[in-house]
Coordinates of C-alpha atoms in Angstrom, one line a residue:
Chain U
X172 CA -9.0 -57.9 -48.1
X173 CA -10.4 -56.6 -51.4
X174 CA -8.0 -54.6 -53.7
X175 CA -9.0 -51.3 -52.9
X176 CA -7.5 -51.6 -49.1
X177 CA -4.5 -53.7 -50.4
X178 CA -3.6 -50.7 -52.7
X179 CA -4.4 -48.2 -49.6
X180 CA -2.2 -50.3 -47.0
X181 CA 0.8 -50.3 -50.1
X182 CA 0.7 -46.7 -50.0
X183 CA 0.7 -46.2 -46.6
X184 CA 3.6 -48.4 -46.2
X185 CA 5.1 -45.7 -48.4
X186 CA 4.2 -43.4 -46.1
X187 CA 1.2 -41.9 -48.0
X188 CA -0.6 -39.8 -44.9
X189 CA -3.9 -38.8 -47.4
X190 CA -3.9 -43.0 -47.7
X191 CA -4.0 -43.6 -43.9
X192 CA -6.8 -40.6 -43.7
X193 CA -8.9 -43.0 -46.0
X194 CA -8.4 -46.0 -43.5
X195 CA -8.8 -44.1 -40.5
X196 CA -12.2 -42.6 -41.6
X197 CA -13.2 -46.4 -43.1
X198 CA -12.7 -47.5 -40.0
X199 CA -12.7 -45.6 -36.9
X200 CA -16.3 -45.9 -35.9
X201 CA -15.8 -49.4 -35.6
X202 CA -12.4 -48.7 -33.9
X203 CA -14.3 -46.4 -30.9
X204 CA -17.2 -48.4 -30.7
X205 CA -15.4 -52.0 -30.2
X206 CA -13.1 -50.0 -27.5
X207 CA -16.1 -48.3 -25.5
X208 CA -18.0 -51.8 -25.6
X209 CA -15.1 -52.7 -23.7
X210 CA -14.6 -49.8 -21.1
X211 CA -17.4 -47.9 -21.5
X212 CA -16.3 -44.6 -21.4
X213 CA -16.7 -42.8 -24.5
X214 CA -13.4 -40.0 -24.4
X215 CA -11.4 -42.9 -23.3
X216 CA -12.7 -45.2 -26.3
X217 CA -11.5 -42.2 -28.7
X218 CA -7.9 -42.2 -27.0
X219 CA -7.7 -46.0 -27.3
X220 CA -8.9 -46.0 -30.9
X221 CA -6.4 -43.1 -31.4
X222 CA -4.0 -44.9 -30.1
X223 CA -3.9 -48.2 -32.0
X224 CA -4.3 -46.0 -35.4
X225 CA -1.0 -44.1 -34.8
X226 CA 0.5 -47.9 -33.6
X227 CA -0.9 -49.1 -36.6
X228 CA 0.6 -46.5 -38.8
X229 CA 4.1 -46.9 -37.4
X230 CA 4.1 -50.6 -38.0
X231 CA 2.8 -50.7 -41.1
X232 CA 5.5 -52.3 -43.0
X233 CA 5.7 -55.1 -40.8
X234 CA 2.1 -55.6 -41.6
X235 CA 2.0 -58.8 -43.2
X236 CA -1.2 -58.7 -44.8
X237 CA -2.2 -62.6 -44.1
X238 CA -5.1 -61.1 -41.8
X239 CA -7.6 -58.5 -42.5
X240 CA -6.6 -54.8 -41.6
X241 CA -9.5 -55.1 -39.1
X242 CA -8.6 -58.1 -37.7
X243 CA -5.1 -56.7 -37.0
X244 CA -6.6 -53.1 -36.2
X245 CA -8.8 -55.1 -33.4
X246 CA -6.4 -57.1 -31.6
X247 CA -4.3 -53.8 -31.0
X248 CA -7.3 -52.4 -29.6
X249 CA -8.0 -55.3 -27.7
X250 CA -4.7 -55.4 -26.1
X251 CA -4.5 -51.6 -26.0
X252 CA -7.9 -52.1 -23.6
X253 CA -6.7 -55.2 -21.3
X254 CA -3.5 -53.2 -20.8
X255 CA -6.0 -50.6 -19.6
X256 CA -7.9 -53.2 -17.4
X257 CA -4.1 -54.0 -15.9
X258 CA -3.4 -50.4 -14.8
X259 CA -6.6 -49.9 -12.6
X260 CA -6.3 -50.2 -9.3
X261 CA -8.1 -53.2 -7.4
X262 CA -10.7 -50.7 -5.4
X263 CA -11.7 -49.7 -9.3
X264 CA -12.5 -53.2 -10.3
X265 CA -14.2 -53.6 -7.0
X266 CA -16.8 -51.0 -7.3
X267 CA -17.5 -52.1 -10.6
X268 CA -19.3 -55.4 -9.1
X269 CA -22.3 -53.4 -8.0
X270 CA -22.1 -50.5 -10.7
X271 CA -24.4 -47.8 -9.1
X272 CA -28.0 -47.5 -10.8
X273 CA -27.9 -43.8 -11.6
X274 CA -30.9 -41.7 -13.2
X275 CA -33.1 -44.7 -13.3
X276 CA -35.7 -44.1 -14.8
X277 CA -38.4 -46.1 -13.8
X278 CA -40.5 -48.3 -16.8
X279 CA -44.0 -47.2 -17.3
X280 CA -47.0 -49.0 -18.7
X281 CA -45.6 -49.7 -22.1
X282 CA -47.4 -48.1 -24.8
X283 CA -46.9 -49.1 -28.6
X284 CA -47.7 -45.5 -30.2
X285 CA -45.5 -43.5 -27.6
X286 CA -42.5 -43.3 -29.6
X287 CA -40.0 -41.3 -27.4
X288 CA -41.2 -43.5 -24.5
X289 CA -39.6 -46.5 -26.5
X290 CA -36.6 -44.3 -27.2
X291 CA -35.7 -43.9 -23.7
X292 CA -36.9 -47.6 -23.0
X293 CA -34.2 -48.8 -25.5
X294 CA -31.4 -45.9 -24.1
X295 CA -32.8 -47.2 -20.8
X296 CA -32.1 -50.8 -21.5
X297 CA -28.8 -50.2 -23.4
X298 CA -27.6 -48.3 -20.4
X299 CA -28.5 -51.4 -18.0
X300 CA -26.8 -53.6 -20.4
X301 CA -23.4 -51.8 -20.3
X302 CA -23.4 -51.8 -16.7
X303 CA -24.4 -55.5 -16.9
X304 CA -21.0 -55.9 -19.4
X305 CA -18.9 -53.9 -16.7
X306 CA -19.5 -56.4 -14.0
X307 CA -18.1 -59.0 -16.7
X308 CA -14.7 -60.2 -16.5
X309 CA -12.3 -58.9 -19.3
X310 CA -12.4 -62.0 -21.2
X311 CA -15.9 -62.7 -21.1
X312 CA -16.8 -59.2 -22.0
X313 CA -14.6 -59.6 -24.9
X314 CA -16.3 -62.9 -26.3
X315 CA -19.7 -60.8 -25.9
X316 CA -18.0 -57.9 -27.8
X317 CA -17.0 -60.3 -30.9
X318 CA -20.0 -62.6 -30.9
X319 CA -23.2 -60.7 -30.3
X320 CA -22.0 -57.1 -30.9
X321 CA -19.5 -57.5 -33.6
X322 CA -20.8 -60.7 -35.2
X323 CA -17.9 -62.4 -35.4
X324 CA -17.9 -66.5 -35.8
X325 CA -16.8 -68.7 -33.1
X326 CA -14.3 -69.9 -35.4
X327 CA -13.5 -66.3 -36.0
X328 CA -12.9 -65.7 -32.1
X329 CA -10.8 -69.0 -31.4
X330 CA -8.8 -67.7 -34.3
X331 CA -9.0 -64.1 -33.2
X332 CA -8.2 -65.0 -29.5
X333 CA -5.6 -68.2 -29.8
X334 CA -8.0 -70.5 -27.7
X335 CA -9.6 -73.9 -28.9
X336 CA -13.5 -73.7 -30.1
X337 CA -14.9 -75.6 -27.5
X338 CA -13.1 -72.6 -24.9
X339 CA -15.1 -70.1 -27.0
X340 CA -18.0 -71.9 -26.6
X341 CA -18.2 -72.3 -22.6
X342 CA -16.8 -69.0 -22.1
X343 CA -19.6 -67.4 -24.6
X344 CA -22.2 -69.2 -22.6
X345 CA -20.9 -68.3 -19.1
X346 CA -20.5 -64.8 -19.9
X347 CA -24.2 -64.5 -21.4
X348 CA -25.4 -66.1 -18.2
X349 CA -24.0 -63.7 -16.0
X350 CA -25.1 -60.9 -18.2
X351 CA -28.4 -62.3 -18.2
X352 CA -28.4 -63.1 -14.4
X353 CA -27.6 -59.5 -13.6
X354 CA -29.9 -57.5 -16.4
X355 CA -32.7 -59.8 -14.5
X356 CA -31.5 -58.5 -11.0
X357 CA -31.6 -55.0 -11.9
X358 CA -35.1 -55.5 -13.4
X359 CA -36.2 -56.6 -10.0
X360 CA -34.5 -53.6 -8.1
X361 CA -36.4 -51.4 -10.6
X362 CA -39.8 -53.2 -9.4
X363 CA -39.2 -52.9 -6.2
Chain M
X427 CA -30.3 -84.8 -21.1
X428 CA -30.7 -83.0 -17.9
X429 CA -31.4 -79.4 -17.7
X430 CA -28.2 -78.2 -16.4
X431 CA -26.3 -79.6 -19.5
X432 CA -29.0 -78.4 -21.8
X433 CA -28.8 -75.3 -20.6
X434 CA -25.0 -75.3 -21.1
X435 CA -25.7 -75.8 -24.6
X436 CA -28.1 -73.4 -25.3
X437 CA -26.1 -70.4 -26.1
X438 CA -23.9 -72.6 -28.6
X439 CA -27.6 -73.9 -29.9
X440 CA -28.5 -70.4 -30.2
X441 CA -25.8 -69.4 -32.6
X442 CA -26.4 -72.8 -34.5
X443 CA -22.6 -73.8 -33.3
X444 CA -24.1 -77.3 -32.2
X445 CA -23.8 -80.6 -34.4
X446 CA -27.2 -82.0 -35.5
X447 CA -27.3 -84.3 -33.3
X448 CA -26.8 -82.2 -30.1
X449 CA -29.4 -79.7 -32.1
X450 CA -32.4 -82.4 -32.6
X451 CA -31.6 -83.4 -29.0
X452 CA -32.3 -79.5 -27.5
X453 CA -35.0 -79.5 -29.7
X454 CA -37.2 -82.1 -27.8
X455 CA -35.9 -81.0 -24.6
X456 CA -36.8 -77.7 -25.2
X457 CA -40.6 -79.1 -26.3
X458 CA -41.2 -80.5 -23.1
X459 CA -39.4 -78.2 -20.3
X460 CA -40.9 -75.0 -19.5
X461 CA -38.3 -73.7 -17.4
X462 CA -35.2 -74.4 -20.2
X463 CA -37.8 -72.5 -22.9
X464 CA -37.9 -69.4 -20.4
X465 CA -33.9 -69.6 -20.2
X466 CA -34.1 -70.3 -24.0
X467 CA -36.4 -67.5 -24.7
X468 CA -34.9 -65.1 -22.2
X469 CA -31.3 -65.6 -23.9
X470 CA -32.6 -65.3 -27.3
X471 CA -33.8 -61.9 -26.0
X472 CA -30.5 -60.8 -24.9
X473 CA -28.6 -61.5 -27.7
X474 CA -31.5 -59.5 -30.3
X475 CA -30.5 -56.5 -27.6
X476 CA -26.9 -56.9 -27.6
X477 CA -26.9 -57.2 -31.6
X478 CA -29.1 -54.2 -32.3
X479 CA -26.6 -52.4 -30.1
X480 CA -26.8 -48.8 -30.8
X481 CA -23.0 -47.7 -32.0
X482 CA -21.6 -44.3 -30.2
X483 CA -21.2 -41.6 -32.8
X484 CA -17.7 -39.9 -32.4
X485 CA -15.8 -36.6 -32.5
X486 CA -15.5 -35.3 -36.1
X487 CA -12.0 -34.3 -35.6
X488 CA -11.1 -37.6 -34.8
X489 CA -9.3 -38.3 -37.8
X490 CA -7.4 -34.7 -38.0
X491 CA -6.2 -35.8 -34.6
X492 CA -5.1 -39.0 -35.2
X493 CA -2.6 -37.0 -38.0
X494 CA -2.0 -34.6 -35.7
X495 CA -0.6 -36.8 -33.2
X496 CA 1.4 -38.9 -36.1
X497 CA 3.2 -35.9 -37.4
X498 CA 3.8 -34.9 -33.4
X499 CA 5.6 -37.9 -32.9
X500 CA 7.1 -38.0 -36.3
X501 CA 8.8 -34.0 -35.2
X502 CA 10.1 -35.4 -32.4
X503 CA 11.4 -38.2 -34.1
X504 CA 11.7 -40.4 -32.0
X505 CA 14.6 -42.7 -32.9
X506 CA 17.6 -43.9 -30.9
X507 CA 20.9 -43.5 -32.2
X508 CA 21.1 -47.6 -33.4
X509 CA 17.7 -46.8 -35.7
X510 CA 19.2 -43.7 -36.9
X511 CA 22.3 -45.2 -38.1
X512 CA 20.8 -48.0 -39.1
X513 CA 18.7 -46.2 -41.3
X514 CA 21.3 -43.7 -42.1
X515 CA 22.8 -46.6 -43.5
X516 CA 20.1 -48.1 -45.4
X517 CA 19.4 -44.9 -47.5
X518 CA 23.0 -44.1 -48.3
X519 CA 24.9 -47.7 -48.9
X520 CA 27.7 -46.5 -51.2
X521 CA 28.5 -43.5 -48.6
X522 CA 28.2 -45.7 -45.6
X523 CA 30.7 -48.5 -47.0
X524 CA 33.2 -46.1 -48.2
X525 CA 33.7 -44.4 -45.1
X526 CA 33.7 -47.8 -43.2
X527 CA 36.6 -48.7 -45.6
X528 CA 38.3 -45.7 -44.8
X529 CA 37.9 -45.6 -41.4
X530 CA 39.4 -49.1 -41.4
X531 CA 42.0 -47.7 -43.3
X532 CA 42.8 -45.4 -40.9
X533 CA 42.8 -47.4 -37.7
X534 CA 45.5 -49.8 -39.7
X535 CA 47.6 -46.3 -39.9
X536 CA 46.6 -45.2 -36.5
X537 CA 48.4 -48.6 -35.6
X538 CA 50.9 -47.9 -38.1
X539 CA 51.8 -44.6 -36.0
X540 CA 51.2 -46.2 -32.7
X541 CA 53.9 -49.0 -34.0
X542 CA 56.3 -46.5 -35.0
X543 CA 56.7 -44.5 -31.8
X544 CA 57.5 -47.6 -29.8
X545 CA 55.1 -46.1 -27.0
X546 CA 52.1 -48.1 -26.2
X547 CA 52.3 -52.0 -25.6
X548 CA 48.4 -51.3 -27.3
X549 CA 50.2 -49.9 -30.5
X550 CA 51.8 -53.0 -31.0
X551 CA 49.1 -55.5 -30.5
X552 CA 46.8 -53.2 -32.8
X553 CA 49.9 -53.1 -35.1
X554 CA 50.2 -56.9 -35.3
X555 CA 46.1 -57.2 -35.7
X556 CA 45.8 -55.0 -38.3
X557 CA 48.7 -54.6 -40.0
X558 CA 51.6 -56.9 -40.7
X559 CA 50.0 -60.0 -40.4
X560 CA 46.9 -60.0 -42.4
X561 CA 47.1 -56.6 -44.4
X562 CA 50.0 -54.4 -45.0
X563 CA 53.6 -56.1 -44.6
X564 CA 56.7 -54.0 -43.0
X565 CA 57.9 -54.6 -45.8
X566 CA 55.6 -53.7 -47.8
X567 CA 55.6 -50.1 -46.2
X568 CA 59.4 -50.2 -46.9
X569 CA 59.1 -50.7 -50.5
X570 CA 56.5 -48.5 -51.2
X571 CA 56.6 -45.2 -48.6
X572 CA 54.0 -43.4 -50.1
X573 CA 51.6 -46.1 -48.6
X574 CA 51.9 -44.8 -45.3
X575 CA 50.6 -41.4 -47.0
X576 CA 47.8 -42.9 -48.3
X577 CA 47.0 -44.4 -44.7
X578 CA 47.0 -41.4 -42.9
X579 CA 44.9 -39.3 -45.4
X580 CA 42.5 -42.1 -44.8
X581 CA 42.9 -41.3 -41.4
X582 CA 42.2 -37.9 -41.8
X583 CA 39.2 -38.1 -43.9
X584 CA 37.8 -41.3 -41.3
X585 CA 38.0 -38.7 -38.5
X586 CA 36.5 -35.9 -41.3
X587 CA 33.5 -38.3 -41.7
X588 CA 33.0 -39.4 -38.3
X589 CA 32.8 -35.4 -37.1
X590 CA 29.8 -35.1 -39.7
X591 CA 28.2 -37.9 -38.8
X592 CA 28.0 -36.1 -35.2
X593 CA 27.0 -33.2 -36.7
X594 CA 23.7 -34.3 -38.7
X595 CA 23.3 -36.5 -35.5
X596 CA 22.9 -33.0 -33.4
X597 CA 21.2 -31.5 -36.6
X598 CA 18.4 -34.4 -36.0
X599 CA 18.3 -33.7 -32.8
X600 CA 17.5 -29.7 -32.8
X601 CA 14.8 -30.4 -35.6

């Protein structure tokens, strides 16, 4: 944690809302994105990120500063997402097993020069990846997001989730294989 | 190593999170095994796509919304009585301690009065508990009758301060 951030946190502890505003502006995009990656719902992701920031503000006096501010925020967001998953009725979880392939854009002959086409392809791939992530369990999705989307190291993930390093390795391997399987199946479906 | 063992390690290998010994073994195996190499390439493409995942934008008034919600919650001042009392104590240590001492003296005078009336056993118990045995003996009152007056005024002050505390708490609820 750098000095500027420490100063900001100190100001927040004294109830300075402008300092907190700076902290929100700094981390809001990452906060919303990690929530979105976890739950694939834009509005809900914003709500969760907002709630996380409110919790941070309420508890900032108890923040020990032995971890980075962002790690702390991250933990709060992940806990909120986990609570959200727990609240979901079982039927919803079942329906996630086979997410409907909405608005499937059929893959055209690739054309390197065609920028809009490439853009659509990329968008489509992202959509399928998001669907694939939806089919994973919470703990598998969590490791993929932390490692591949947020760029944490294995050790950081182990510390963060308080699980052994070996578990991070095997969990990530399983999560990636399942996601890969989903993508392959979904490609097959599109071709047929 | 067999293929399934290799495939179990591919993910960590891709992230360079395997010991160099295992790394060499995997590399050797990949050189000779088409299936595992294909798996590795697929995995590597997947991770590449995940790494390049485009972040979503968020509403412009995100920060304002958060600050607004915090202010709303502060306005509701969702504190319990205990929280409020503890914050009162922290902010006005001297006054609260003075009030507690006065209330204690008030309680002693109540005990005295109850004892003098000779009405309740409770009065006698309180009297012995608070006064005669520890703090103020009968003889002391007999020697200095004005002490009773001080104790009674402490009782009045403690009742008044109690009323003030209740009123402040009501005011907090109203705001």
